CSV table of N, CA and C in Angstrom, one decimal:
chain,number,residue,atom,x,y,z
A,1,UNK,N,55.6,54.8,118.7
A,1,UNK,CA,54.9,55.9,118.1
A,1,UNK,C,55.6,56.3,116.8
A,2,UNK,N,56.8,56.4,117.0
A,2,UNK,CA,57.5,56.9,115.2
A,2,UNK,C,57.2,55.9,114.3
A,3,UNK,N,57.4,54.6,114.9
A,3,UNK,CA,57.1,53.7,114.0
A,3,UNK,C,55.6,53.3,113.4
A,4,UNK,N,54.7,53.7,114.2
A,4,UNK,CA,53.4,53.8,113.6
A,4,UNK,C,53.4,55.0,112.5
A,5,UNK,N,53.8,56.1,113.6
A,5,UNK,CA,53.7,57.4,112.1
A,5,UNK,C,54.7,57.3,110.8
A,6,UNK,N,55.8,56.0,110.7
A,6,UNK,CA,56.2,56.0,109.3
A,6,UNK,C,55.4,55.6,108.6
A,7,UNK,N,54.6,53.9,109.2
A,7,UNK,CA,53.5,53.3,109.0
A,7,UNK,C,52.6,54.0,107.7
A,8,UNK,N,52.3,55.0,108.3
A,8,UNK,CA,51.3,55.9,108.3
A,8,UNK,C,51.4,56.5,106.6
A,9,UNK,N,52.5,57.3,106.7
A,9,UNK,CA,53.2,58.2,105.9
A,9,UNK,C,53.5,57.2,105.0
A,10,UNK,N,53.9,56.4,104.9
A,10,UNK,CA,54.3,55.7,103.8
A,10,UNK,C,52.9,55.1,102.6
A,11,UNK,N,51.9,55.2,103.3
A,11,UNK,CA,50.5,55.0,103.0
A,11,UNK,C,50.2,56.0,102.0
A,12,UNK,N,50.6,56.9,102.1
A,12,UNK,CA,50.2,58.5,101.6
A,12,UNK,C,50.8,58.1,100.0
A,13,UNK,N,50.1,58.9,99.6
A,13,UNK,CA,50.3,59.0,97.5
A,13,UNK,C,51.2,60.2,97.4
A,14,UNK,N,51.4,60.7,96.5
A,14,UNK,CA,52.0,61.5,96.1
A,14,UNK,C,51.3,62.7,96.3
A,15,UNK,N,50.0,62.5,95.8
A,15,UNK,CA,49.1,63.5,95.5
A,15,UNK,C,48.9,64.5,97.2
A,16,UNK,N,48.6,63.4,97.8
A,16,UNK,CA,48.4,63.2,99.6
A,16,UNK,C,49.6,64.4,100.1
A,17,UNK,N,50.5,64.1,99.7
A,17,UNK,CA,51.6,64.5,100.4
A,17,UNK,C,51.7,65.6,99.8
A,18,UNK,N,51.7,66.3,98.2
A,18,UNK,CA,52.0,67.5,97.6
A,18,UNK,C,50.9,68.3,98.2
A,19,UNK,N,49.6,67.9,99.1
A,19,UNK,CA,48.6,68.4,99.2
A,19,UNK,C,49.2,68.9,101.0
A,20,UNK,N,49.4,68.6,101.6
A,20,UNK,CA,49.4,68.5,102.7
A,20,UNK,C,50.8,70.0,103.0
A,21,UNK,N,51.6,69.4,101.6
A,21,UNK,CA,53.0,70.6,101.9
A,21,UNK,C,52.0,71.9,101.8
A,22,UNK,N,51.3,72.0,100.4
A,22,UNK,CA,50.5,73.5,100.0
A,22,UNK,C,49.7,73.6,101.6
A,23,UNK,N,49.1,73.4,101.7
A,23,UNK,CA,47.9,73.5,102.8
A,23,UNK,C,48.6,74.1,103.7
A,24,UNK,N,49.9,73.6,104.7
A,24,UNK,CA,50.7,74.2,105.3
A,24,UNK,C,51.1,75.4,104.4
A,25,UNK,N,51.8,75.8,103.4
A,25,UNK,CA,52.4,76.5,103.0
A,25,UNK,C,50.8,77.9,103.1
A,26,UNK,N,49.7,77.4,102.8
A,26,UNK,CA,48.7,78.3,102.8
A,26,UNK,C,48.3,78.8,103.7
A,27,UNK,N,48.0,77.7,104.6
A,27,UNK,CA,47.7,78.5,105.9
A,27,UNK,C,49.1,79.5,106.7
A,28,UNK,N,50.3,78.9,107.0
A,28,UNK,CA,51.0,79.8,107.3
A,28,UNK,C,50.8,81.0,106.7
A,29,UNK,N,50.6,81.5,105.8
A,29,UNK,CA,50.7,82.7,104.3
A,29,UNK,C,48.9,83.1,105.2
A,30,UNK,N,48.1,82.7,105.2
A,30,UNK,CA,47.3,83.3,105.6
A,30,UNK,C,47.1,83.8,107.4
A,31,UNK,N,47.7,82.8,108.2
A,31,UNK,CA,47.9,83.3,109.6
A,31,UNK,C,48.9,84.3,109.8
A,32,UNK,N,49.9,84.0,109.1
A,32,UNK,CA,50.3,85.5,108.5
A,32,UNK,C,50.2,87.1,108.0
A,33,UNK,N,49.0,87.0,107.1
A,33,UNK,CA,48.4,87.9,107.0
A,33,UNK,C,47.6,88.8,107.5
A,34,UNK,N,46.6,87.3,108.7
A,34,UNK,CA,46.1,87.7,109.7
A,34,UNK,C,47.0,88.6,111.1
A,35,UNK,N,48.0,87.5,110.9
A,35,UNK,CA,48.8,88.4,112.3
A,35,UNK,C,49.0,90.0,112.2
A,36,UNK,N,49.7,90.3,111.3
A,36,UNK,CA,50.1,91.6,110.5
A,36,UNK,C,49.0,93.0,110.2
A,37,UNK,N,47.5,92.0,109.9
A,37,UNK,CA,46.7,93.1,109.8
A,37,UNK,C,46.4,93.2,111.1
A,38,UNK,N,46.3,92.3,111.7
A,38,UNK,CA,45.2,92.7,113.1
A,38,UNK,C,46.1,93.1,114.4
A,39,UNK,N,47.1,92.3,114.5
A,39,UNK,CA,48.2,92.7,115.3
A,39,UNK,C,49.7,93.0,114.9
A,40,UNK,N,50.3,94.0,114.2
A,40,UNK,CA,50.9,94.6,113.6
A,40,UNK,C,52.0,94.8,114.6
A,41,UNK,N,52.0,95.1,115.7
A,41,UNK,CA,53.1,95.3,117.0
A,41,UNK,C,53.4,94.2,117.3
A,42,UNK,N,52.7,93.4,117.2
A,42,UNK,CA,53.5,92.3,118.0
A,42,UNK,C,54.0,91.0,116.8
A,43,UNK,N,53.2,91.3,115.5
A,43,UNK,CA,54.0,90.0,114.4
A,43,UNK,C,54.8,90.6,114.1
A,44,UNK,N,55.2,91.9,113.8
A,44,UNK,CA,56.7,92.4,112.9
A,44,UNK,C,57.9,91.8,113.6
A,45,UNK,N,58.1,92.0,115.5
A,45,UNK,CA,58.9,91.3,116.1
A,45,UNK,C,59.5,90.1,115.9
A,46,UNK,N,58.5,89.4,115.8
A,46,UNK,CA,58.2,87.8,115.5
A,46,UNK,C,58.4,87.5,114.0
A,47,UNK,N,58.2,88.0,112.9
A,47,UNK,CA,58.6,87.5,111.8
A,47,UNK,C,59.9,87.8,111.3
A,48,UNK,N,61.1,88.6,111.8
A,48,UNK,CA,62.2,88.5,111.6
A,48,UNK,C,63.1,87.1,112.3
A,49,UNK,N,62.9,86.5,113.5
A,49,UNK,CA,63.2,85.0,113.7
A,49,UNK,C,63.0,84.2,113.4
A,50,UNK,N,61.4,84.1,113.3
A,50,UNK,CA,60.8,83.2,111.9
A,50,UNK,C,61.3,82.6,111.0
A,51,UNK,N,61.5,83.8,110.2
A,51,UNK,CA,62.5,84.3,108.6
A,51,UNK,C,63.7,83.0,109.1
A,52,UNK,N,64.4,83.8,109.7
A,52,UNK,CA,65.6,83.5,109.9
A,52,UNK,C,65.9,82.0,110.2
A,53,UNK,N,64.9,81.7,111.2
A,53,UNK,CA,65.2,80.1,111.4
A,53,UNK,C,64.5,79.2,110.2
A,54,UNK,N,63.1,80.1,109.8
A,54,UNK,CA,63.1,79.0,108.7
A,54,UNK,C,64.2,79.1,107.9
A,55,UNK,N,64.4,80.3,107.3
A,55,UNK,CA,66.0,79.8,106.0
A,55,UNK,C,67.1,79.0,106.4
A,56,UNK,N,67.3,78.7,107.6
A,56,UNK,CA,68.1,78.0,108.1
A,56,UNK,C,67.7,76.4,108.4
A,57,UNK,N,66.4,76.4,108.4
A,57,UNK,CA,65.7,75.0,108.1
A,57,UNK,C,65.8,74.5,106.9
A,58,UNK,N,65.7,75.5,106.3
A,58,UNK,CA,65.5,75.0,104.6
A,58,UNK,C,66.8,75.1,104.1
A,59,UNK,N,67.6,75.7,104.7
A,59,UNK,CA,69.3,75.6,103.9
A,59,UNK,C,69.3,73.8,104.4
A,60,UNK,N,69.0,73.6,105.8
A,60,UNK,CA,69.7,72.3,106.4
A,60,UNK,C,69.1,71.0,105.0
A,61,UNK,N,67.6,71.3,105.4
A,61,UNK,CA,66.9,70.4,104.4
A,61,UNK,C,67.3,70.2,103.1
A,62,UNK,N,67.9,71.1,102.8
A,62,UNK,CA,67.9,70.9,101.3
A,62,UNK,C,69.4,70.5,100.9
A,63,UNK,N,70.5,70.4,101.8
A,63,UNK,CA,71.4,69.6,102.1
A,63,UNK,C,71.0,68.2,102.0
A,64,UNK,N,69.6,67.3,101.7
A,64,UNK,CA,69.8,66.2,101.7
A,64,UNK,C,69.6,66.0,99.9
A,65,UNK,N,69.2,67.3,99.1
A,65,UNK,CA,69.2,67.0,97.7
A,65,UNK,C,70.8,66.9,97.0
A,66,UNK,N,71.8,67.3,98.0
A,66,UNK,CA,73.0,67.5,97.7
A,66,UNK,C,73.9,66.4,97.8
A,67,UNK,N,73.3,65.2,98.9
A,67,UNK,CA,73.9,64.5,98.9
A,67,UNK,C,73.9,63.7,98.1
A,68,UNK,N,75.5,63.1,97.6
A,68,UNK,CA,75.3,61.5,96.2
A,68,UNK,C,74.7,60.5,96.7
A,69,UNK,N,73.6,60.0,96.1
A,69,UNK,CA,73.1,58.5,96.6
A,69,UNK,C,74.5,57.3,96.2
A,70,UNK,N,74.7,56.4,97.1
A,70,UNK,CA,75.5,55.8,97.3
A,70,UNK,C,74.7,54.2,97.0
């Protein structure tokens, strides 16, 4: 299975791929918005963990621009 989905991914253009990050980044930003207007009690809870583990994803991730290529 992984090895099909690198298959896969490796197929993808540039364009493919910058498209796919926005889309995600959009829709989160809009399911978000939705959460907040319509259910206000129960997303404020939920977006302080969120927060937190994503910056903690993205500190991890971005540990690989740090590394020297070898």
């Amino acid at each position: 299975m992984l090895e099909s989905n690198r298959q896969r991914v490796q197929q993808l253009t540039g364009a493919e791929i910058w498209a796919f990050i926005i889309a995600r980044v959009l829709l989160g930003f809009a399911f978000g918005v939705f959460a907040v207007t319509y259910f206000p009690r129960f997303a404020t809870p939920l977006a302080w963990p969120a927060l937190v583990i994503g910056a903690v994803l993205f500190i991890v991730a971005a540990k690989g621009f740090l590394r020297s290529g070898t």
